[in-house]
mmCIF file of C-alpha atoms in Angstrom:
data_model
loop_
_atom_site.group_PDB
_atom_site.id
_atom_site.type_symbol
_atom_site.label_atom_id
_atom_site.label_comp_id
_atom_site.label_asym_id
_atom_site.label_seq_id
_atom_site.Cartn_x
_atom_site.Cartn_y
_atom_site.Cartn_z
ATOM 1 C CA MET A 1 0.000 0.000 0.000
ATOM 2 C CA GLY A 2 1.221 3.479 -0.701
ATOM 3 C CA TYR A 3 1.860 5.098 2.657
ATOM 4 C CA MET A 4 -0.571 7.992 2.207
ATOM 5 C CA ASP A 5 -3.218 6.337 0.001
ATOM 6 C CA PRO A 6 -6.806 6.271 1.320
ATOM 7 C CA GLY A 7 -7.500 2.794 2.647
ATOM 8 C CA SER A 8 -3.907 2.322 3.828
ATOM 9 C CA VAL A 9 -2.980 1.685 7.452
ATOM 10 C CA VAL A 10 -0.771 4.710 8.108
ATOM 11 C CA TRP A 11 -0.698 5.138 11.895
ATOM 12 C CA PHE A 12 -1.274 3.368 15.170
ATOM 13 C CA GLU A 13 -2.349 4.464 18.612
ATOM 14 C CA ILE A 14 -1.875 2.855 22.001
ATOM 15 C CA ASP A 15 -4.647 3.137 24.548
ATOM 16 C CA THR A 16 -2.969 2.936 27.935
ATOM 17 C CA ALA A 17 -3.448 3.811 31.580
ATOM 18 C CA ASP A 18 0.320 3.958 32.139
ATOM 19 C CA ALA A 19 2.155 6.154 29.637
ATOM 20 C CA GLN A 20 5.501 5.793 31.376
ATOM 21 C CA ALA A 21 5.301 2.010 31.175
ATOM 22 C CA VAL A 22 4.726 2.272 27.415
ATOM 23 C CA LYS A 23 7.760 4.513 27.054
ATOM 24 C CA ASP A 24 9.940 2.265 29.188
ATOM 25 C CA PHE A 25 8.978 -0.971 27.434
ATOM 26 C CA TYR A 26 9.005 0.110 23.787
ATOM 27 C CA GLY A 27 11.842 2.571 24.229
ATOM 28 C CA SER A 28 14.001 -0.242 25.583
ATOM 29 C CA LEU A 29 12.806 -2.886 23.128
ATOM 30 C CA LEU A 30 12.555 -0.956 19.857
ATOM 31 C CA GLY A 31 14.365 2.325 20.476
ATOM 32 C CA TRP A 32 11.254 4.465 20.079
ATOM 33 C CA THR A 33 11.402 8.179 20.818
ATOM 34 C CA PHE A 34 8.505 10.222 22.192
ATOM 35 C CA GLN A 35 7.349 13.824 21.745
ATOM 36 C CA PRO A 36 4.422 15.314 23.710
ATOM 37 C CA VAL A 37 2.105 17.708 21.839
ATOM 38 C CA PRO A 38 -1.162 19.413 22.870
ATOM 39 C CA ALA A 39 -4.371 17.653 21.804
ATOM 40 C CA PRO A 40 -7.751 19.248 20.935
ATOM 41 C CA ASP A 41 -9.322 17.844 24.117
ATOM 42 C CA GLY A 42 -6.779 19.671 26.289
ATOM 43 C CA ARG A 43 -4.842 16.559 27.219
ATOM 44 C CA THR A 44 -1.315 15.754 26.091
ATOM 45 C CA TYR A 45 -0.874 13.533 23.051
ATOM 46 C CA THR A 46 2.500 11.805 22.693
ATOM 47 C CA LEU A 47 3.918 11.149 19.233
ATOM 48 C CA ILE A 48 5.913 7.952 18.669
ATOM 49 C CA SER A 49 8.818 7.730 16.224
ATOM 50 C CA ALA A 50 11.259 5.030 15.247
ATOM 51 C CA SER A 51 14.858 6.011 15.871
ATOM 52 C CA GLY A 52 16.096 8.104 12.944
ATOM 53 C CA ALA A 53 12.675 8.415 11.274
ATOM 54 C CA ALA A 54 11.702 11.671 9.572
ATOM 55 C CA LEU A 55 8.084 11.458 10.754
ATOM 56 C CA PRO A 56 6.194 9.901 13.671
ATOM 57 C CA MET A 57 4.327 6.649 13.065
ATOM 58 C CA GLY A 58 1.925 6.591 16.008
ATOM 59 C CA GLY A 59 0.880 8.130 19.273
ATOM 60 C CA PHE A 60 -0.892 7.698 22.571
ATOM 61 C CA ARG A 61 -2.756 9.540 25.270
ATOM 62 C CA GLU A 62 -3.499 8.103 28.671
ATOM 63 C CA GLY A 63 -6.899 6.493 28.991
ATOM 64 C CA ALA A 64 -9.036 4.612 26.479
ATOM 65 C CA PRO A 65 -12.436 5.595 25.031
ATOM 66 C CA ASP A 66 -13.862 2.150 25.830
ATOM 67 C CA GLY A 67 -11.794 1.531 28.963
ATOM 68 C CA GLN A 68 -9.668 -1.159 27.309
ATOM 69 C CA GLU A 69 -5.931 -1.040 26.692
ATOM 70 C CA GLY A 70 -4.553 -1.968 23.298
ATOM 71 C CA PHE A 71 -3.193 -0.971 19.918
ATOM 72 C CA VAL A 72 -5.486 0.706 17.394
ATOM 73 C CA LEU A 73 -4.728 0.656 13.661
ATOM 74 C CA ALA A 74 -5.524 3.911 11.831
ATOM 75 C CA VAL A 75 -6.624 3.884 8.186
ATOM 76 C CA ARG A 76 -6.094 6.906 5.935
ATOM 77 C CA SER A 77 -9.416 8.468 4.922
ATOM 78 C CA ALA A 78 -10.417 10.919 2.216
ATOM 79 C CA ASP A 79 -13.688 11.675 4.055
ATOM 80 C CA VAL A 80 -13.954 10.588 7.688
ATOM 81 C CA ASP A 81 -17.680 11.271 8.053
ATOM 82 C CA ALA A 82 -18.553 9.343 4.891
ATOM 83 C CA ASP A 83 -16.291 6.464 5.917
ATOM 84 C CA VAL A 84 -17.898 6.253 9.362
ATOM 85 C CA ALA A 85 -21.383 6.143 7.835
ATOM 86 C CA ARG A 86 -20.321 3.378 5.439
ATOM 87 C CA LEU A 87 -18.554 1.383 8.155
ATOM 88 C CA LYS A 88 -21.638 1.555 10.382
ATOM 89 C CA ASP A 89 -23.721 0.165 7.519
ATOM 90 C CA LEU A 90 -21.194 -2.676 7.210
ATOM 91 C CA GLY A 91 -21.576 -3.617 10.871
ATOM 92 C CA ALA A 92 -18.904 -1.553 12.631
ATOM 93 C CA THR A 93 -19.630 0.144 15.966
ATOM 94 C CA VAL A 94 -18.696 3.781 16.590
ATOM 95 C CA VAL A 95 -16.595 4.297 19.730
ATOM 96 C CA LEU A 96 -15.675 7.952 19.127
ATOM 97 C CA PRO A 97 -17.604 9.957 16.492
ATOM 98 C CA PRO A 98 -15.757 12.105 13.939
ATOM 99 C CA GLY A 99 -13.889 15.009 15.479
ATOM 100 C CA PRO A 100 -10.592 16.926 15.378
ATOM 101 C CA SER A 101 -7.374 14.956 15.741
ATOM 102 C CA ALA A 102 -4.183 16.036 17.480
ATOM 103 C CA ASP A 103 -2.543 17.067 14.189
ATOM 104 C CA GLY A 104 -5.419 19.326 13.137
ATOM 105 C CA GLY A 105 -6.982 16.701 10.901
ATOM 106 C CA ARG A 106 -10.124 14.676 11.528
ATOM 107 C CA SER A 107 -10.570 11.175 12.904
ATOM 108 C CA ALA A 108 -13.029 8.691 14.380
ATOM 109 C CA ARG A 109 -12.690 5.467 16.361
ATOM 110 C CA LEU A 110 -14.693 2.315 15.652
ATOM 111 C CA LYS A 111 -14.770 -1.417 16.266
ATOM 112 C CA ASP A 112 -15.065 -3.787 13.338
ATOM 113 C CA PRO A 113 -17.703 -6.562 13.434
ATOM 114 C CA ARG A 114 -15.176 -8.870 15.155
ATOM 115 C CA GLY A 115 -14.604 -6.325 17.941
ATOM 116 C CA ASN A 116 -11.192 -5.041 16.794
ATOM 117 C CA ALA A 117 -10.477 -1.353 17.388
ATOM 118 C CA ILE A 118 -9.720 0.672 14.250
ATOM 119 C CA SER A 119 -9.783 4.350 13.409
ATOM 120 C CA VAL A 120 -10.152 6.413 10.261
ATOM 121 C CA TRP A 121 -8.034 9.545 9.921
ATOM 122 C CA LYS A 122 -7.758 12.424 7.481
ATOM 123 C CA ALA A 123 -4.712 14.679 7.712
ATOM 124 C CA PRO A 124 -5.116 18.441 7.294
ATOM 125 C CA GLU A 125 -2.868 18.106 4.260
ATOM 126 C CA GLN A 126 -0.558 15.444 2.906
ATOM 127 C CA PRO A 127 2.815 15.704 4.655
ATOM 128 C CA ALA A 128 5.743 16.329 2.346
ATOM 129 C CA GLY A 129 8.097 13.363 2.185
ATOM 130 C CA ALA A 130 5.714 11.041 4.008
ATOM 131 C CA ASP A 131 7.355 7.942 2.576
ATOM 132 C CA ALA A 132 10.588 8.884 4.357
ATOM 133 C CA LEU A 133 8.973 7.426 7.466
ATOM 134 C CA LEU A 134 9.454 3.933 6.110
ATOM 135 C CA ASP A 135 12.618 4.413 4.094
ATOM 136 C CA ALA A 136 15.970 3.154 5.280
ATOM 137 C CA GLY A 137 17.904 3.995 2.145
ATOM 138 C CA ASP A 138 16.771 0.883 0.263
ATOM 139 C CA GLY A 139 13.026 1.271 0.755
ATOM 140 C CA ALA A 140 12.916 -1.048 3.780
ATOM 141 C CA PRO A 141 11.310 -0.020 7.069
ATOM 142 C CA LEU A 142 13.630 1.397 9.697
ATOM 143 C CA PRO A 143 14.338 -0.817 12.719
ATOM 144 C CA GLY A 144 11.554 -0.295 15.233
ATOM 145 C CA SER A 145 9.148 1.147 12.666
ATOM 146 C CA LEU A 146 5.665 0.084 11.650
ATOM 147 C CA GLY A 147 6.306 -2.139 8.652
ATOM 148 C CA TRP A 148 3.221 -4.364 8.492
ATOM 149 C CA PHE A 149 -0.041 -5.071 10.277
ATOM 150 C CA GLU A 150 -1.957 -8.249 10.952
ATOM 151 C CA ILE A 151 -5.660 -8.823 11.438
ATOM 152 C CA GLY A 152 -6.277 -12.212 12.971
ATOM 153 C CA THR A 153 -9.754 -13.609 12.578
ATOM 154 C CA ALA A 154 -11.818 -16.670 13.415
ATOM 155 C CA ASP A 155 -13.968 -15.930 10.340
ATOM 156 C CA LEU A 156 -11.629 -15.213 7.450
ATOM 157 C CA GLU A 157 -14.247 -14.737 4.742
ATOM 158 C CA ALA A 158 -16.338 -12.355 6.853
ATOM 159 C CA SER A 159 -13.272 -10.260 7.712
ATOM 160 C CA LYS A 160 -12.048 -10.199 4.107
ATOM 161 C CA THR A 161 -15.478 -9.055 2.952
ATOM 162 C CA PHE A 162 -15.749 -6.342 5.607
ATOM 163 C CA TYR A 163 -12.380 -4.750 4.833
ATOM 164 C CA ALA A 164 -12.851 -5.088 1.079
ATOM 165 C CA ASP A 165 -16.186 -3.270 1.324
ATOM 166 C CA ALA A 166 -14.841 -0.801 3.889
ATOM 167 C CA PHE A 167 -11.566 0.235 2.237
ATOM 168 C CA GLY A 168 -11.361 -1.497 -1.131
ATOM 169 C CA TRP A 169 -8.734 -3.998 -0.064
ATOM 170 C CA ASN A 170 -7.828 -6.815 -2.426
ATOM 171 C CA TYR A 171 -6.171 -10.018 -1.257
ATOM 172 C CA VAL A 172 -3.283 -12.186 -2.387
ATOM 173 C CA HIS A 173 -2.818 -15.633 -0.851
ATOM 174 C CA ASP A 174 0.615 -15.760 0.800
ATOM 175 C CA THR A 175 1.655 -19.374 0.331
ATOM 176 C CA GLY A 176 4.956 -18.716 2.107
ATOM 177 C CA VAL A 177 3.113 -18.755 5.449
ATOM 178 C CA THR A 178 2.604 -22.452 6.103
ATOM 179 C CA SER A 179 1.221 -22.478 9.663
ATOM 180 C CA ARG A 180 -2.209 -21.079 8.662
ATOM 181 C CA PRO A 181 -3.962 -19.532 5.646
ATOM 182 C CA TYR A 182 -2.684 -15.969 5.215
ATOM 183 C CA PHE A 183 -3.686 -13.240 2.766
ATOM 184 C CA ALA A 184 -1.806 -10.009 2.043
ATOM 185 C CA ALA A 185 -4.100 -6.962 1.878
ATOM 186 C CA VAL A 186 -3.519 -4.614 -1.068
ATOM 187 C CA VAL A 187 -5.099 -1.209 -1.700
ATOM 188 C CA PRO A 188 -6.336 -0.703 -5.290
ATOM 189 C CA GLY A 189 -3.643 0.816 -7.470
ATOM 190 C CA ASP A 190 -0.777 -0.498 -5.376
ATOM 191 C CA GLN A 191 1.405 -3.457 -6.251
ATOM 192 C CA ARG A 192 2.104 -4.924 -2.830
ATOM 193 C CA GLY A 193 0.501 -5.235 0.562
ATOM 194 C CA SER A 194 1.569 -3.688 3.841
ATOM 195 C CA GLY A 195 -0.538 -5.952 6.011
ATOM 196 C CA GLY A 196 -2.398 -9.203 6.042
ATOM 197 C CA LEU A 197 -5.319 -11.245 7.317
ATOM 198 C CA ALA A 198 -4.594 -14.481 9.166
ATOM 199 C CA ASP A 199 -7.074 -17.350 9.404
ATOM 200 C CA ASN A 200 -7.060 -18.205 13.110
ATOM 201 C CA SER A 201 -10.140 -20.424 13.037
ATOM 202 C CA GLN A 202 -8.053 -23.443 14.051
ATOM 203 C CA ALA A 203 -5.658 -21.575 16.353
ATOM 204 C CA GLU A 204 -5.412 -21.916 20.103
ATOM 205 C CA GLY A 205 -6.020 -18.891 22.334
ATOM 206 C CA THR A 206 -6.957 -15.453 21.009
ATOM 207 C CA LYS A 207 -8.327 -15.636 17.485
ATOM 208 C CA ASP A 208 -9.506 -12.088 16.722
ATOM 209 C CA TYR A 209 -7.197 -9.075 16.892
ATOM 210 C CA ALA A 210 -5.817 -6.176 14.858
ATOM 211 C CA ALA A 211 -2.157 -5.593 15.635
ATOM 212 C CA PRO A 212 0.807 -3.615 14.300
ATOM 213 C CA GLN A 213 3.981 -5.388 13.240
ATOM 214 C CA PHE A 214 7.345 -3.737 13.869
ATOM 215 C CA MET A 215 10.588 -4.380 12.059
ATOM 216 C CA THR A 216 13.601 -5.638 13.998
ATOM 217 C CA PRO A 217 16.887 -6.978 12.608
ATOM 218 C CA ASP A 218 16.769 -10.129 14.765
ATOM 219 C CA VAL A 219 13.391 -11.498 15.858
ATOM 220 C CA PRO A 220 14.628 -14.214 18.262
ATOM 221 C CA ALA A 221 16.911 -11.718 20.024
ATOM 222 C CA ALA A 222 14.111 -9.138 20.231
ATOM 223 C CA VAL A 223 11.686 -11.749 21.585
ATOM 224 C CA ALA A 224 14.204 -12.725 24.260
ATOM 225 C CA LYS A 225 14.635 -9.080 25.247
ATOM 226 C CA ALA A 226 10.866 -8.513 25.248
ATOM 227 C CA THR A 227 10.327 -11.396 27.662
ATOM 228 C CA GLU A 228 13.027 -9.989 29.943
ATOM 229 C CA LEU A 229 11.046 -6.727 29.916
ATOM 230 C CA GLY A 230 7.844 -8.531 30.902
ATOM 231 C CA ALA A 231 6.234 -9.446 27.566
ATOM 232 C CA THR A 232 4.437 -12.723 26.897
ATOM 233 C CA VAL A 233 5.094 -14.730 23.735
ATOM 234 C CA GLU A 234 1.897 -15.859 21.986
ATOM 235 C CA THR A 235 3.553 -17.208 18.844
ATOM 236 C CA ALA A 236 7.221 -18.154 18.988
ATOM 237 C CA PRO A 237 9.409 -17.009 16.074
ATOM 238 C CA GLU A 238 8.368 -18.621 12.800
ATOM 239 C CA THR A 239 10.082 -18.355 9.429
ATOM 240 C CA THR A 240 8.153 -18.305 6.159
ATOM 241 C CA ALA A 241 9.125 -20.299 3.092
ATOM 242 C CA TYR A 242 10.823 -17.172 1.694
ATOM 243 C CA GLY A 243 12.835 -16.475 4.853
ATOM 244 C CA LEU A 244 10.891 -13.735 6.669
ATOM 245 C CA THR A 245 10.763 -14.338 10.433
ATOM 246 C CA TYR A 246 7.978 -13.115 12.700
ATOM 247 C CA ALA A 247 6.579 -13.572 16.206
ATOM 248 C CA ARG A 248 3.476 -12.397 18.085
ATOM 249 C CA LEU A 249 3.602 -11.093 21.651
ATOM 250 C CA THR A 250 1.707 -9.114 24.248
ATOM 251 C CA ASP A 251 3.451 -6.392 26.227
ATOM 252 C CA PRO A 252 3.314 -6.254 30.061
ATOM 253 C CA HIS A 253 -0.125 -4.575 29.867
ATOM 254 C CA GLY A 254 -1.550 -7.175 27.480
ATOM 255 C CA ASN A 255 -1.299 -5.082 24.300
ATOM 256 C CA ARG A 256 -0.761 -7.322 21.270
ATOM 257 C CA PHE A 257 1.945 -6.642 18.672
ATOM 258 C CA LEU A 258 4.177 -8.518 16.246
ATOM 259 C CA LEU A 259 7.848 -8.372 15.336
ATOM 260 C CA PHE A 260 9.361 -9.300 11.984
ATOM 261 C CA SER A 261 12.707 -9.383 10.217
ATOM 262 C CA PHE A 262 13.515 -9.661 6.544
ATOM 263 C CA PRO A 263 15.156 -12.702 4.963
ATOM 264 C CA PRO A 264 18.953 -12.756 5.233
ATOM 265 C CA GLN A 265 20.735 -10.967 2.410
ATOM 266 C CA GLY A 266 22.755 -12.922 -0.091
#
């Protein structure tokens, strides 16, 4: 997905009751940096950046609209109000109605029909050089940056239909993932996905979630460090048929995220 295309996942938020714990955990694990800025509601909003990134990739404010901690994936919108109306018709539930966002744009918070928190966001204007957020000289995500997302579901066809109708996503079966059926999500007009849907109908434990996936040079080493910092491993490191390694974890507050590394060079 092009980073700034409507329908693309371009941001994430963390709902948390303990901002310092978020900073301590992810700062230590992934090298994130944090910048507080004023928010329209009078509270402080904290921007999250990967080390060396030109632009932030996410943010958080203390407290959650529905009282639950967790990551929230944000989808770029050309018209937040129209998107919210369409998503409601498709079965989504509005958590926060459309209103001003911390950057002067407009956003809304919803839950998809499976109960996963998502938001739609329209920037006040397209930031210059937005793709620099993900570039590391060769087009790869920077270490610690948002490089992928995963929507796990116990009802793959229902989830595929919802997001196709909601944001125009198309799907490509990723046969390199052998542990479960997996489909890359692609926005119309783009050539590759930046996220995927995982069929968890036969999986143990949590089946439905929407989680960000962060790039790290060494997944097993990062998983070991995460557990030392209090994280819980849900899926131990797995390697796809084409050499990409990933793992799924929850942080000390139960917030779900994934780590991945690219196949070895050469």
